[in-house]
Short mmCIF file of C-alpha atoms in Angstrom, two decimals:
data_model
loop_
_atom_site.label_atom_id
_atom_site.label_comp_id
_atom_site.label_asym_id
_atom_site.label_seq_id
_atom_site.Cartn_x
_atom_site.Cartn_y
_atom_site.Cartn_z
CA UNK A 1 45.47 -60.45 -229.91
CA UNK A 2 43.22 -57.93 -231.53
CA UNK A 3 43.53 -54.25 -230.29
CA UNK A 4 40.05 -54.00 -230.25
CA UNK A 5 39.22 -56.45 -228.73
CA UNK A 6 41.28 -56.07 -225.79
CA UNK A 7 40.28 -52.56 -225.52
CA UNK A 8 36.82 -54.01 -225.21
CA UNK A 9 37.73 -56.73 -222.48
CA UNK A 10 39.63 -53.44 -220.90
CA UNK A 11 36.03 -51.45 -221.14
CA UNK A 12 34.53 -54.50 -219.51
CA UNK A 13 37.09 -55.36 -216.68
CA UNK A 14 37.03 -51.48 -215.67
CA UNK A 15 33.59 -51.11 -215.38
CA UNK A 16 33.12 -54.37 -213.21
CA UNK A 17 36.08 -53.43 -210.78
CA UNK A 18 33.57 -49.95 -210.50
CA UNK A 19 30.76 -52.23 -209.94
CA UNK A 20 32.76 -53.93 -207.38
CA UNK A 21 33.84 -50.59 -205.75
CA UNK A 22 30.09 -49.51 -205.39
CA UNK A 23 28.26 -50.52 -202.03
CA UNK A 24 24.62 -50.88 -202.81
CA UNK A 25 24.11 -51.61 -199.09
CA UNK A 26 24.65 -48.12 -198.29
CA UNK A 27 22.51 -46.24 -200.93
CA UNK A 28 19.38 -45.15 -199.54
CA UNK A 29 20.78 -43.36 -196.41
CA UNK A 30 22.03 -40.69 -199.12
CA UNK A 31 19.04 -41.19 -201.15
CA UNK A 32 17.06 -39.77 -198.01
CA UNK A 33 19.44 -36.66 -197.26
CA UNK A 34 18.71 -35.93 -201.24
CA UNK A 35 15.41 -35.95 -201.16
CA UNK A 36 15.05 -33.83 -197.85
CA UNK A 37 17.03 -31.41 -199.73
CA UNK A 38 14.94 -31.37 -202.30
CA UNK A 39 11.61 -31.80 -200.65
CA UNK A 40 12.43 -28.57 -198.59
CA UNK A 41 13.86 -26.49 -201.67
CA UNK A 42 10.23 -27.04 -202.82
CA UNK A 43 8.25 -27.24 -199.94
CA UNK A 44 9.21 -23.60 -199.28
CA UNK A 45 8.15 -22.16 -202.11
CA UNK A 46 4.26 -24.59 -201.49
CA UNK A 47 4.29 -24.28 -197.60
CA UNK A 48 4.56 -28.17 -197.91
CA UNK A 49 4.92 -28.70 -194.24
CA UNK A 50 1.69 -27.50 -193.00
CA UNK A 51 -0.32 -29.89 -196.46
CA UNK A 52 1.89 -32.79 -195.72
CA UNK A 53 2.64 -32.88 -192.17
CA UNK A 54 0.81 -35.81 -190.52
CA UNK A 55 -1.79 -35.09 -187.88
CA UNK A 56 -5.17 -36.87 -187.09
CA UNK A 57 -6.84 -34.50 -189.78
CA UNK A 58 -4.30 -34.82 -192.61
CA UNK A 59 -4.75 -37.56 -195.59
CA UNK A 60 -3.33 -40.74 -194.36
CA UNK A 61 -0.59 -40.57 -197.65
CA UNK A 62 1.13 -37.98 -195.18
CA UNK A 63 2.22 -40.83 -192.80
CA UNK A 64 5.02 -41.71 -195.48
CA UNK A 65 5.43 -37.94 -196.65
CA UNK A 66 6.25 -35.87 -193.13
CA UNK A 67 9.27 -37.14 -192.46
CA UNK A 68 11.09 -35.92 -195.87
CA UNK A 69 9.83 -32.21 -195.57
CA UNK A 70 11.36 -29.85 -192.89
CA UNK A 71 9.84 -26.28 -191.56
CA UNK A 72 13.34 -24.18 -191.88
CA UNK A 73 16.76 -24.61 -193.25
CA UNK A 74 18.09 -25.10 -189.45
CA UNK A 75 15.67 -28.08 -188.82
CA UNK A 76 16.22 -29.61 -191.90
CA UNK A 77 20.66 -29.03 -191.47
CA UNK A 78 20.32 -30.19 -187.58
CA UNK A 79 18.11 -33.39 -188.54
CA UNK A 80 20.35 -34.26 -191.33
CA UNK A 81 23.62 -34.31 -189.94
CA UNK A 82 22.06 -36.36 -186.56
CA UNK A 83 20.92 -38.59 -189.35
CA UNK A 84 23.98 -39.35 -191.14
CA UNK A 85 25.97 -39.53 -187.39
CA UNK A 86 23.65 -41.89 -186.05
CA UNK A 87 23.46 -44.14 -189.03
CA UNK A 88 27.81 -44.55 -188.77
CA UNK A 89 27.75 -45.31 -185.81
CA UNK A 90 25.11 -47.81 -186.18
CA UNK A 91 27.07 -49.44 -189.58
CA UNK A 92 28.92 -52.43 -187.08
CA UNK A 93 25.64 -53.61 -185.95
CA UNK A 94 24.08 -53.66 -189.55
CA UNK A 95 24.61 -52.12 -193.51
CA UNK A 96 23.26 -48.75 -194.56
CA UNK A 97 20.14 -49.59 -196.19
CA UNK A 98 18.90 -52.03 -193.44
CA UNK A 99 19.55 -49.33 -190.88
CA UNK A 100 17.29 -46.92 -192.93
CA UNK A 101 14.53 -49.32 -193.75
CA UNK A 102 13.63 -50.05 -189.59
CA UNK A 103 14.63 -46.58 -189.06
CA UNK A 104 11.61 -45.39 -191.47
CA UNK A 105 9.34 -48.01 -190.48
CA UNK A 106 9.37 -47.09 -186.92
CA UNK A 107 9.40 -43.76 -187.66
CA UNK A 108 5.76 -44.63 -189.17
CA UNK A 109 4.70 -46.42 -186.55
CA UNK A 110 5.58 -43.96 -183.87
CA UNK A 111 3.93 -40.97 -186.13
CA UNK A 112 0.78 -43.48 -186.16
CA UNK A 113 0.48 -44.32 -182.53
CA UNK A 114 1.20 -40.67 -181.26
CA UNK A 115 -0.73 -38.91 -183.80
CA UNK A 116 -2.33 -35.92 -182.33
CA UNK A 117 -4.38 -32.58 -183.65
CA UNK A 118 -1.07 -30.61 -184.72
CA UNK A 119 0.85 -31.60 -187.67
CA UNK A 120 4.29 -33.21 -187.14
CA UNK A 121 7.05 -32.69 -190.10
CA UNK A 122 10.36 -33.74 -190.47
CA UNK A 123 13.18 -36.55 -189.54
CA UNK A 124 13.35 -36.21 -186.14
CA UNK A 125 11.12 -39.75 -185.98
CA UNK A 126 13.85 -41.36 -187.57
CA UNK A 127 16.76 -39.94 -186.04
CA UNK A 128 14.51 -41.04 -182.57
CA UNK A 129 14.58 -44.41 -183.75
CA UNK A 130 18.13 -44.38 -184.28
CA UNK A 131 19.25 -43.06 -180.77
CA UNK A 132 16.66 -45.45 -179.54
CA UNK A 133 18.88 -48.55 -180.92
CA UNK A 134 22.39 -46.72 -180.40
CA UNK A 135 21.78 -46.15 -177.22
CA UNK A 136 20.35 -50.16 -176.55
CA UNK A 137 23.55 -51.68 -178.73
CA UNK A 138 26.16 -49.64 -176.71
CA UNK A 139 24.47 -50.09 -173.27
CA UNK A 140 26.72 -53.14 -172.13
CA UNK A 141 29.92 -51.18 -173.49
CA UNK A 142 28.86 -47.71 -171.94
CA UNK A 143 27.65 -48.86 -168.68
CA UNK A 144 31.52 -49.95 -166.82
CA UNK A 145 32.33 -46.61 -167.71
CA UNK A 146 29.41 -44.88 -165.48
CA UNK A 147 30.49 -41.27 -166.00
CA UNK A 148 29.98 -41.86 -170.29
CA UNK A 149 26.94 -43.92 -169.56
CA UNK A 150 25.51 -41.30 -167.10
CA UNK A 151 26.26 -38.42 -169.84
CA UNK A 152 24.08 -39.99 -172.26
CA UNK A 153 21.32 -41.25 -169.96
CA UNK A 154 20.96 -37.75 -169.16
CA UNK A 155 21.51 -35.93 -172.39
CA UNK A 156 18.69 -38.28 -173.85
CA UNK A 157 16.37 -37.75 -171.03
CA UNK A 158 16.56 -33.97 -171.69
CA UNK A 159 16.27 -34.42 -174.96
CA UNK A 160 12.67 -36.38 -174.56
CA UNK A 161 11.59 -33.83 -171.56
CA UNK A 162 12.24 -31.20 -173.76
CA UNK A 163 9.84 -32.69 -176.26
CA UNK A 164 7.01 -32.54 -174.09
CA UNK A 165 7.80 -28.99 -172.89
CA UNK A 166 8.56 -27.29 -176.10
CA UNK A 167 5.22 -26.26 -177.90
CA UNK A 168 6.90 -26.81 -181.21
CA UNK A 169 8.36 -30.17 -180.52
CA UNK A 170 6.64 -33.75 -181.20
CA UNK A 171 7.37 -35.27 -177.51
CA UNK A 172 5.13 -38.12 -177.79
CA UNK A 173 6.24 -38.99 -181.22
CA UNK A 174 10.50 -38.72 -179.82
CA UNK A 175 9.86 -40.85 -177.12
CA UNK A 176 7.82 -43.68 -179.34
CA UNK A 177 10.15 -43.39 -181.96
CA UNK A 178 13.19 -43.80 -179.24
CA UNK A 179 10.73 -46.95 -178.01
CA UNK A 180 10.48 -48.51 -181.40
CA UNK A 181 14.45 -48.32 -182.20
CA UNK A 182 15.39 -50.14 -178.20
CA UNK A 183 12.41 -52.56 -179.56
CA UNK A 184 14.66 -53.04 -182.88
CA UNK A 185 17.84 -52.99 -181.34
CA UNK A 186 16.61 -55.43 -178.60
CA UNK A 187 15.42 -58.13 -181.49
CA UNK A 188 18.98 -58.04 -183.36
CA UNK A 189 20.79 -58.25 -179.20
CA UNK A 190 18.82 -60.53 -177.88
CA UNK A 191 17.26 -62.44 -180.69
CA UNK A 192 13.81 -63.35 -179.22
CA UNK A 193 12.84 -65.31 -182.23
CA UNK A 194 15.82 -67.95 -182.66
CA UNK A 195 15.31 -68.43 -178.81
CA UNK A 196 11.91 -69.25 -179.14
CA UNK A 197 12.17 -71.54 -182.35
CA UNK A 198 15.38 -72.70 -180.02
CA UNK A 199 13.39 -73.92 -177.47
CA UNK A 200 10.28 -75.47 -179.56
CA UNK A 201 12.94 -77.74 -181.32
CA UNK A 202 13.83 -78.76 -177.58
CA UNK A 203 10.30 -79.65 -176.98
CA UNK A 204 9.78 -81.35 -180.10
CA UNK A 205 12.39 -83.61 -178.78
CA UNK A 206 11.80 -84.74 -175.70
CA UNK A 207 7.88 -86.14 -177.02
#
């Protein structure tokens, strides 16, 4: 066989097994991190925050814009690493990417419904959304042990309260966002859709 040539099928073969190694269903969780990073290396040198925050007054382009930019390093550190906890423990329910895209979208629906006068900037939407659905998928496995289940009951109920009673803190926007992810959690559980096209076959039948 030619030496070339099988150098060539080597070049070929090795970059297909790297192909193979890379998960595409995990991408954009990383992509996000990446561009908070970025966004706040730039937004504090603009004051991004307080021109692309998303408030009643603000452009409506700032719905899809708050939740990459972050007011200080700590807020930007403590979002990301709730983030990237929350999304591995959600990866046995669903892939990376999946758990991003209904994190984000109810993230913008929650900014949208609780909108309000101030300005509202950063992740804390999304990570909302995410505790919103952890907590829903690992009900039925917390709940027998009631001392674990209790803990985290209460943890997230102080963690909402606080929202409310903290000047600085988006309450209404937590607990919608928390609302949106037991709404997505309770669709991939409970499956109200298949039940429903379940039970208009069964009616279908019987005329």
């Amino acid at each position: 066989r030619d030496p070339e040539m099988s150098r060539g099928l080597g070049d070929v073969y090795k970059r297909q097994a790297l192909l193979r190694r890379l998960d595409f269903r995990n991408v954009l969780p990383a992509v996000f991190v990446v561009l908070c990073v970025g966004c706040y290396s730039v937004g504090i040198l603009f004051d991004a925050p307080s021109r692309l925050g998303y408030g009643t007054s603000a452009p409506f382009y700032t719905l899809f814009t708050y939740s990459f930019f972050h007011v200080s390093f700590l807020h930007l550190a403590l979002n990301m690493a709730l983030f990237l906890w929350f999304v591995k423990r959600l990866r046995p329910f669903s892939s990376d990417n999946r758990i991003f895209v209904f994190a984000f979208v109810g993230a913008l629906l929650a900014a949208w419904i609780s909108r309000g006068d101030r300005l509202v900037a950063g992740a804390s939407g999304i990570n909302y959304v995410l505790i919103g659905a952890d907590y829903l998928f690992r009900f039925r496995s917390l709940y027998p042990q009631f001392r674990v289940w209790l803990t985290y009951t209460v943890s997230l109920a102080v963690s909402l309260l606080l929202g409310f009673l903290l000047p600085h803190l988006p309450g209404a926007l937590h607990l919608v966002a928390f609302l949106c992810g037991v709404c997505w959690a309770s669709a991939v559980v409970y499956n109200p859709f298949k039940k429903v096209m379940t039970w208009i076959r069964k009616m279908v039948r019987k005329k």
